[in-house]
Amino acid sequence: MQETPMSTPQRIGVPREIFPLEKRVAAVPDTVEKLIKLGFQVAIESGAGDAAHFSDDAYRAVGADIIDSAAALWAGSDIVLKVRPPHGEEVALLRQGGTLISFIWPAQHPELMAQLTAKQATVLAIDCLPRTLSRAQKMDALTSTAGVSGYRAVIEAANAFGRYFNGQITAAGKVPPAKVFIAGAGVAGLAAIGTAANLGAIVRANDTRAEVADQVKSLGGEFVKVDYEEDGAGGGGYAKVMSEGFQAAQRAMYAQQAKDADIIITTALIPGKPAPKLITAEMVQSMKPGSVIVDMAAEQGGNCELTVPDQAVVRHGVTIIGYTDLPSRLAKQSSTLYATNLLRLTEELCKAKDGVAVVNMEDEAIRGLTVIKDGAVTWPAPPLKAAPAPAPKAAAAPLEQKKSGHGHGSSGPLPAKTLAIIFAVAAMAFWVIGAYAPEAFLGHFTVFVLACFIGYMVVWNVTPALHTPLMSVTNAISSIIAIGALVQIASPAAGLDGRPDSLITWLAFAALVLTAVNMFGGFAVTRRMLAMFRK
């Protein structure tokens, strides 16, 4: 794909996935409609969405062309959107100089990279997205897929488990809650924690990255710490390979958890490396009969020594699930999420909305995704530029300048001369009020001044985060003025002619109505705001 604008819109092709057990599709009708609005032509291979419950008619309804032949679709598409890395026969169908956007995993597929290079292709690997960029989150298909996998892992475990997840007390007896242990608290692990906790299980989790402990607790789980001080945080949000000492302590902790847990879900993977063996055959043998292990790393060899990829086997009375198609077991949901990620990426490539995708190698997110550009291998991408250090705060003004109060908008303390003038004027005003105002007015005025002072001290000295709920309560409590209005209505003040002043009575009534609204409204608002912070 050239970076110079083309005269005609490009065509996006979405083939049917041929990888065994793969049911997902790279575009759904909702995203196809938006791609067409960006100016692209969109072609879908017939039957591409059937396994995910998206029919050809649904694609036709939003303006897509349905192509019966896979060869015709590949040859006639400028850009091909896929889920799984293409097979050799699919690469052969890709047009010379075409563009491919898909999962690629370039470190694990050097032969595929060589084939795509020979095609002079431009390849954007969705798995190479720099996940530390905040603006790239909308394109992060790894996170979307992992979240679906973690959820489905718990559902598979519940299906194989012999009883309830949540504890119950029935007339027939007491049912204890299931105990779930999750190894690895990445995106998939956190999704599994939340799902298992919502089903009522007792959830424990472990991860080599200490910073995820708070996330585990926030989802209702208990973080189990390894008795060994070492941080496992790696680059790009992944974990790193740990030392032998840490791994020995970790195995001892896993052995203890295996004896107590009813269900174990393992999610540990390090990009470009075989899955670490966390659950040994001895640990499986120590588990209670009827227990379940879901090995989410089965496609990379598995975290359990006894895992068989794509199968559920029973060993020592324990069901070990090694399905590698967990996202495809929720094909409609995972296809929608993945297609949305590709749509967001396409929007970044086609900011002009003219149906022409432009690969901007100056964009850090696009540069990270691009593993081959016009037949030249550009993977791995250079390290991301470090964020600029925050600018140092301006030096404090000299003390003499603060005291002088020069300059506009100065927020420092007032000069002594200004304060003396203010106090003198205030004292003169109070003397005039005391000398000439009626005695009744003087008493009310004193209460008013004290109320203003107390209100200032109460509200202005409160943490800003608490202002709204506190002020609503303060307003409700300060509505004690309602008592004064009631007193005035019960004993109306006399006018100049000695008779009750109806104007004052009506003003008191209006004050009572408004104060009642303020009182009940304040408590209502406070209750609603506090409810937002309750689970």
Coordinates of C-alpha atoms in Angstrom, one line a residue, residues 72-303:
A72 CA -11.5 -14.0 -5.8
L73 CA -11.9 -12.2 -2.5
W74 CA -8.1 -12.3 -1.7
A75 CA -7.2 -11.2 -5.2
G76 CA -9.7 -8.4 -5.4
S77 CA -9.0 -6.8 -2.0
D78 CA -6.5 -4.0 -1.3
I79 CA -6.7 -4.7 2.5
V80 CA -7.5 -8.1 4.1
L81 CA -8.8 -8.3 7.6
K82 CA -8.3 -11.6 9.4
V83 CA -8.3 -13.1 12.9
R84 CA -5.8 -16.0 12.8
P85 CA -2.4 -15.7 11.0
P86 CA -2.8 -16.8 7.4
H87 CA -1.7 -20.2 6.2
G88 CA 0.7 -20.7 3.3
E89 CA -2.2 -21.2 0.8
E90 CA -3.8 -18.0 2.0
V91 CA -0.6 -16.0 1.6
A92 CA -0.4 -17.3 -2.0
L93 CA -3.8 -15.7 -2.6
L94 CA -2.8 -12.3 -1.3
R95 CA -2.3 -9.8 -4.1
Q96 CA 1.2 -8.5 -4.7
G97 CA 1.8 -5.4 -2.6
G98 CA -1.5 -5.9 -0.7
T99 CA -2.1 -5.1 2.9
L100 CA -2.9 -7.6 5.7
I101 CA -4.2 -6.7 9.2
S102 CA -4.4 -9.7 11.5
F103 CA -2.8 -11.5 14.4
I104 CA 0.7 -12.5 13.2
W105 CA 3.0 -13.3 16.2
P106 CA 6.1 -12.6 14.1
A107 CA 8.5 -14.1 16.7
Q108 CA 6.7 -17.5 16.5
H109 CA 6.2 -17.4 12.7
P110 CA 9.5 -16.6 10.9
E111 CA 8.4 -18.6 7.8
L112 CA 5.2 -16.6 7.5
M113 CA 7.1 -13.4 7.7
A114 CA 9.4 -14.5 4.9
Q115 CA 6.4 -15.5 2.7
L116 CA 4.7 -12.1 3.3
T117 CA 7.9 -10.3 2.6
A118 CA 8.2 -12.1 -0.8
K119 CA 4.7 -10.8 -1.6
Q120 CA 5.9 -7.2 -1.1
A121 CA 3.0 -6.9 1.4
T122 CA 2.4 -4.3 4.1
V123 CA 1.5 -6.2 7.3
L124 CA 0.0 -4.8 10.5
A125 CA 0.2 -7.3 13.4
I126 CA -2.6 -6.5 15.9
D127 CA -0.6 -8.5 18.5
C128 CA 2.3 -6.0 18.2
L129 CA 0.3 -3.0 19.3
P130 CA 2.2 -0.9 21.9
R131 CA -0.2 -1.5 24.8
T132 CA 1.4 1.1 27.1
L133 CA 0.1 3.9 24.8
S134 CA -3.2 5.2 26.3
R135 CA -4.5 6.2 22.9
A136 CA -3.9 2.6 21.6
Q137 CA -6.4 1.0 24.1
K138 CA -9.3 1.3 21.6
M139 CA -7.3 -0.9 19.2
D140 CA -6.0 -3.4 21.8
A141 CA -7.4 -6.7 20.5
L142 CA -5.2 -8.8 22.9
T143 CA -7.1 -7.3 25.9
S144 CA -10.5 -7.8 24.3
T145 CA -9.7 -11.4 23.5
A146 CA -8.2 -12.2 26.9
G147 CA -11.2 -10.8 28.7
V148 CA -13.5 -13.1 26.7
S149 CA -11.2 -16.1 27.3
G150 CA -11.1 -15.5 31.1
Y151 CA -14.8 -15.3 31.3
R152 CA -15.3 -18.5 29.2
A153 CA -12.7 -20.4 31.3
V154 CA -14.9 -20.0 34.4
I155 CA -18.0 -21.1 32.5
E156 CA -16.1 -24.2 31.3
A157 CA -15.0 -24.9 34.8
A158 CA -18.5 -24.5 36.1
N159 CA -19.8 -26.9 33.5
A160 CA -17.3 -29.6 34.5
F161 CA -17.6 -29.0 38.2
G162 CA -20.0 -31.2 40.2
R163 CA -21.8 -28.7 42.3
Y164 CA -22.6 -25.0 42.9
F165 CA -20.1 -22.2 42.9
N166 CA -21.9 -20.3 45.7
G167 CA -22.6 -21.6 49.1
Q168 CA -26.2 -22.5 50.0
I169 CA -28.2 -23.6 53.1
T170 CA -31.1 -25.7 52.1
A171 CA -33.5 -28.1 53.9
A172 CA -31.4 -30.9 52.5
G173 CA -28.2 -29.6 54.1
K174 CA -25.4 -27.0 53.7
V175 CA -23.5 -26.6 50.5
P176 CA -20.1 -24.9 50.9
P177 CA -18.9 -22.4 48.3
A178 CA -16.4 -23.6 45.7
K179 CA -12.8 -22.5 46.1
V180 CA -11.2 -21.2 43.0
F181 CA -7.5 -20.5 42.6
I182 CA -6.3 -18.4 39.6
A183 CA -2.7 -18.4 38.5
G184 CA -1.9 -15.2 36.8
A185 CA -3.9 -11.9 37.2
G186 CA -3.5 -10.4 33.8
V187 CA -6.5 -9.3 31.8
A188 CA -7.7 -12.9 31.4
G189 CA -7.1 -13.7 35.0
L190 CA -8.9 -10.6 36.2
A191 CA -11.9 -11.5 34.0
A192 CA -11.9 -14.9 35.5
I193 CA -11.6 -13.5 39.1
G194 CA -14.6 -11.2 38.6
T195 CA -16.7 -14.0 37.0
A196 CA -16.0 -16.6 39.6
A197 CA -16.6 -14.1 42.5
N198 CA -19.9 -13.0 40.9
L199 CA -20.9 -16.7 40.8
G200 CA -20.3 -16.8 44.6
A201 CA -17.1 -18.7 44.8
I202 CA -14.2 -18.1 47.2
V203 CA -11.5 -16.8 44.9
R204 CA -7.8 -16.6 45.4
A205 CA -5.2 -15.5 42.9
N206 CA -1.5 -15.0 42.5
D207 CA 0.7 -13.1 40.1
T208 CA 4.3 -12.3 39.9
R209 CA 3.5 -8.6 39.6
A210 CA 2.8 -7.2 43.1
E211 CA 0.9 -4.2 41.7
V212 CA -2.1 -6.3 40.7
A213 CA -2.9 -7.2 44.3
D214 CA -5.3 -4.2 44.6
Q215 CA -7.0 -5.1 41.4
V216 CA -7.6 -8.7 42.6
K217 CA -9.1 -7.4 45.8
S218 CA -11.3 -4.9 44.0
L219 CA -12.9 -7.8 42.1
G220 CA -13.7 -9.8 45.2
G221 CA -10.6 -12.0 45.2
E222 CA -7.9 -12.6 47.8
F223 CA -4.3 -12.1 46.6
V224 CA -1.9 -14.9 47.6
K225 CA 1.6 -13.7 47.9
V226 CA 4.7 -15.8 47.2
D227 CA 7.1 -15.8 50.2
Y228 CA 9.9 -14.4 48.1
E229 CA 10.7 -10.8 47.4
E230 CA 11.0 -10.2 43.7
D231 CA 9.0 -8.1 41.3
G232 CA 7.8 -9.8 38.1
A233 CA 6.7 -6.7 36.1
G234 CA 8.0 -6.8 32.6
G235 CA 7.6 -4.5 29.6
G236 CA 4.3 -3.8 27.9
G237 CA 2.2 -4.9 30.7
Y238 CA 3.5 -8.5 30.6
A239 CA 5.2 -10.5 33.3
K240 CA 8.9 -11.4 33.1
V241 CA 10.7 -14.7 33.6
M242 CA 11.4 -15.1 37.4
S243 CA 14.5 -16.3 39.2
E244 CA 15.0 -19.9 40.3
G245 CA 14.5 -18.9 43.9
F246 CA 11.2 -17.3 43.2
Q247 CA 10.0 -20.2 41.1
A248 CA 10.8 -22.7 43.9
A249 CA 8.8 -20.6 46.4
Q250 CA 6.0 -20.2 43.9
R251 CA 5.8 -24.0 43.3
A252 CA 5.6 -24.6 47.1
M253 CA 2.7 -22.1 47.3
Y254 CA 0.9 -23.7 44.3
A255 CA 1.3 -27.1 45.9
Q256 CA -0.5 -25.8 49.0
Q257 CA -3.3 -24.2 47.0
A258 CA -3.8 -27.3 44.9
K259 CA -4.7 -29.3 48.0
D260 CA -7.3 -26.8 49.0
A261 CA -8.8 -25.6 45.7
D262 CA -11.7 -27.1 43.9
I263 CA -10.9 -25.3 40.7
I264 CA -7.6 -24.0 39.3
I265 CA -7.4 -21.7 36.3
T266 CA -4.0 -21.0 34.8
T267 CA -3.3 -18.0 32.6
A268 CA 0.5 -17.6 32.7
L269 CA 2.1 -16.8 29.4
I270 CA 5.2 -14.8 28.4
P271 CA 5.3 -13.6 24.7
G272 CA 7.7 -15.6 22.6
K273 CA 8.3 -18.3 25.1
P274 CA 6.7 -21.7 26.0
A275 CA 4.1 -21.6 28.7
P276 CA 5.8 -22.1 32.2
K277 CA 4.9 -25.3 34.0
L278 CA 3.1 -24.3 37.2
I279 CA 1.0 -27.3 38.0
T280 CA 2.9 -30.6 38.3
A281 CA 1.5 -34.1 38.1
E282 CA 2.1 -34.4 41.9
M283 CA -0.1 -31.3 42.5
V284 CA -2.8 -32.8 40.3
Q285 CA -2.7 -36.0 42.3
S286 CA -3.0 -34.1 45.5
M287 CA -6.3 -32.4 44.4
K288 CA -9.7 -33.6 45.6
P289 CA -11.5 -36.0 43.3
G290 CA -14.0 -34.0 41.1
S291 CA -11.8 -30.9 41.0
V292 CA -11.2 -29.0 37.7
I293 CA -8.2 -27.4 36.1
V294 CA -8.7 -25.0 33.1
D295 CA -5.4 -24.5 31.4
M296 CA -5.7 -21.3 29.3
A297 CA -2.1 -21.6 28.1
A298 CA -2.7 -25.0 26.4
E299 CA -1.9 -23.6 22.9
Q300 CA 1.6 -22.7 24.0
G301 CA 2.3 -26.1 25.8
G302 CA 0.1 -25.5 28.9
N303 CA 0.8 -24.5 32.5

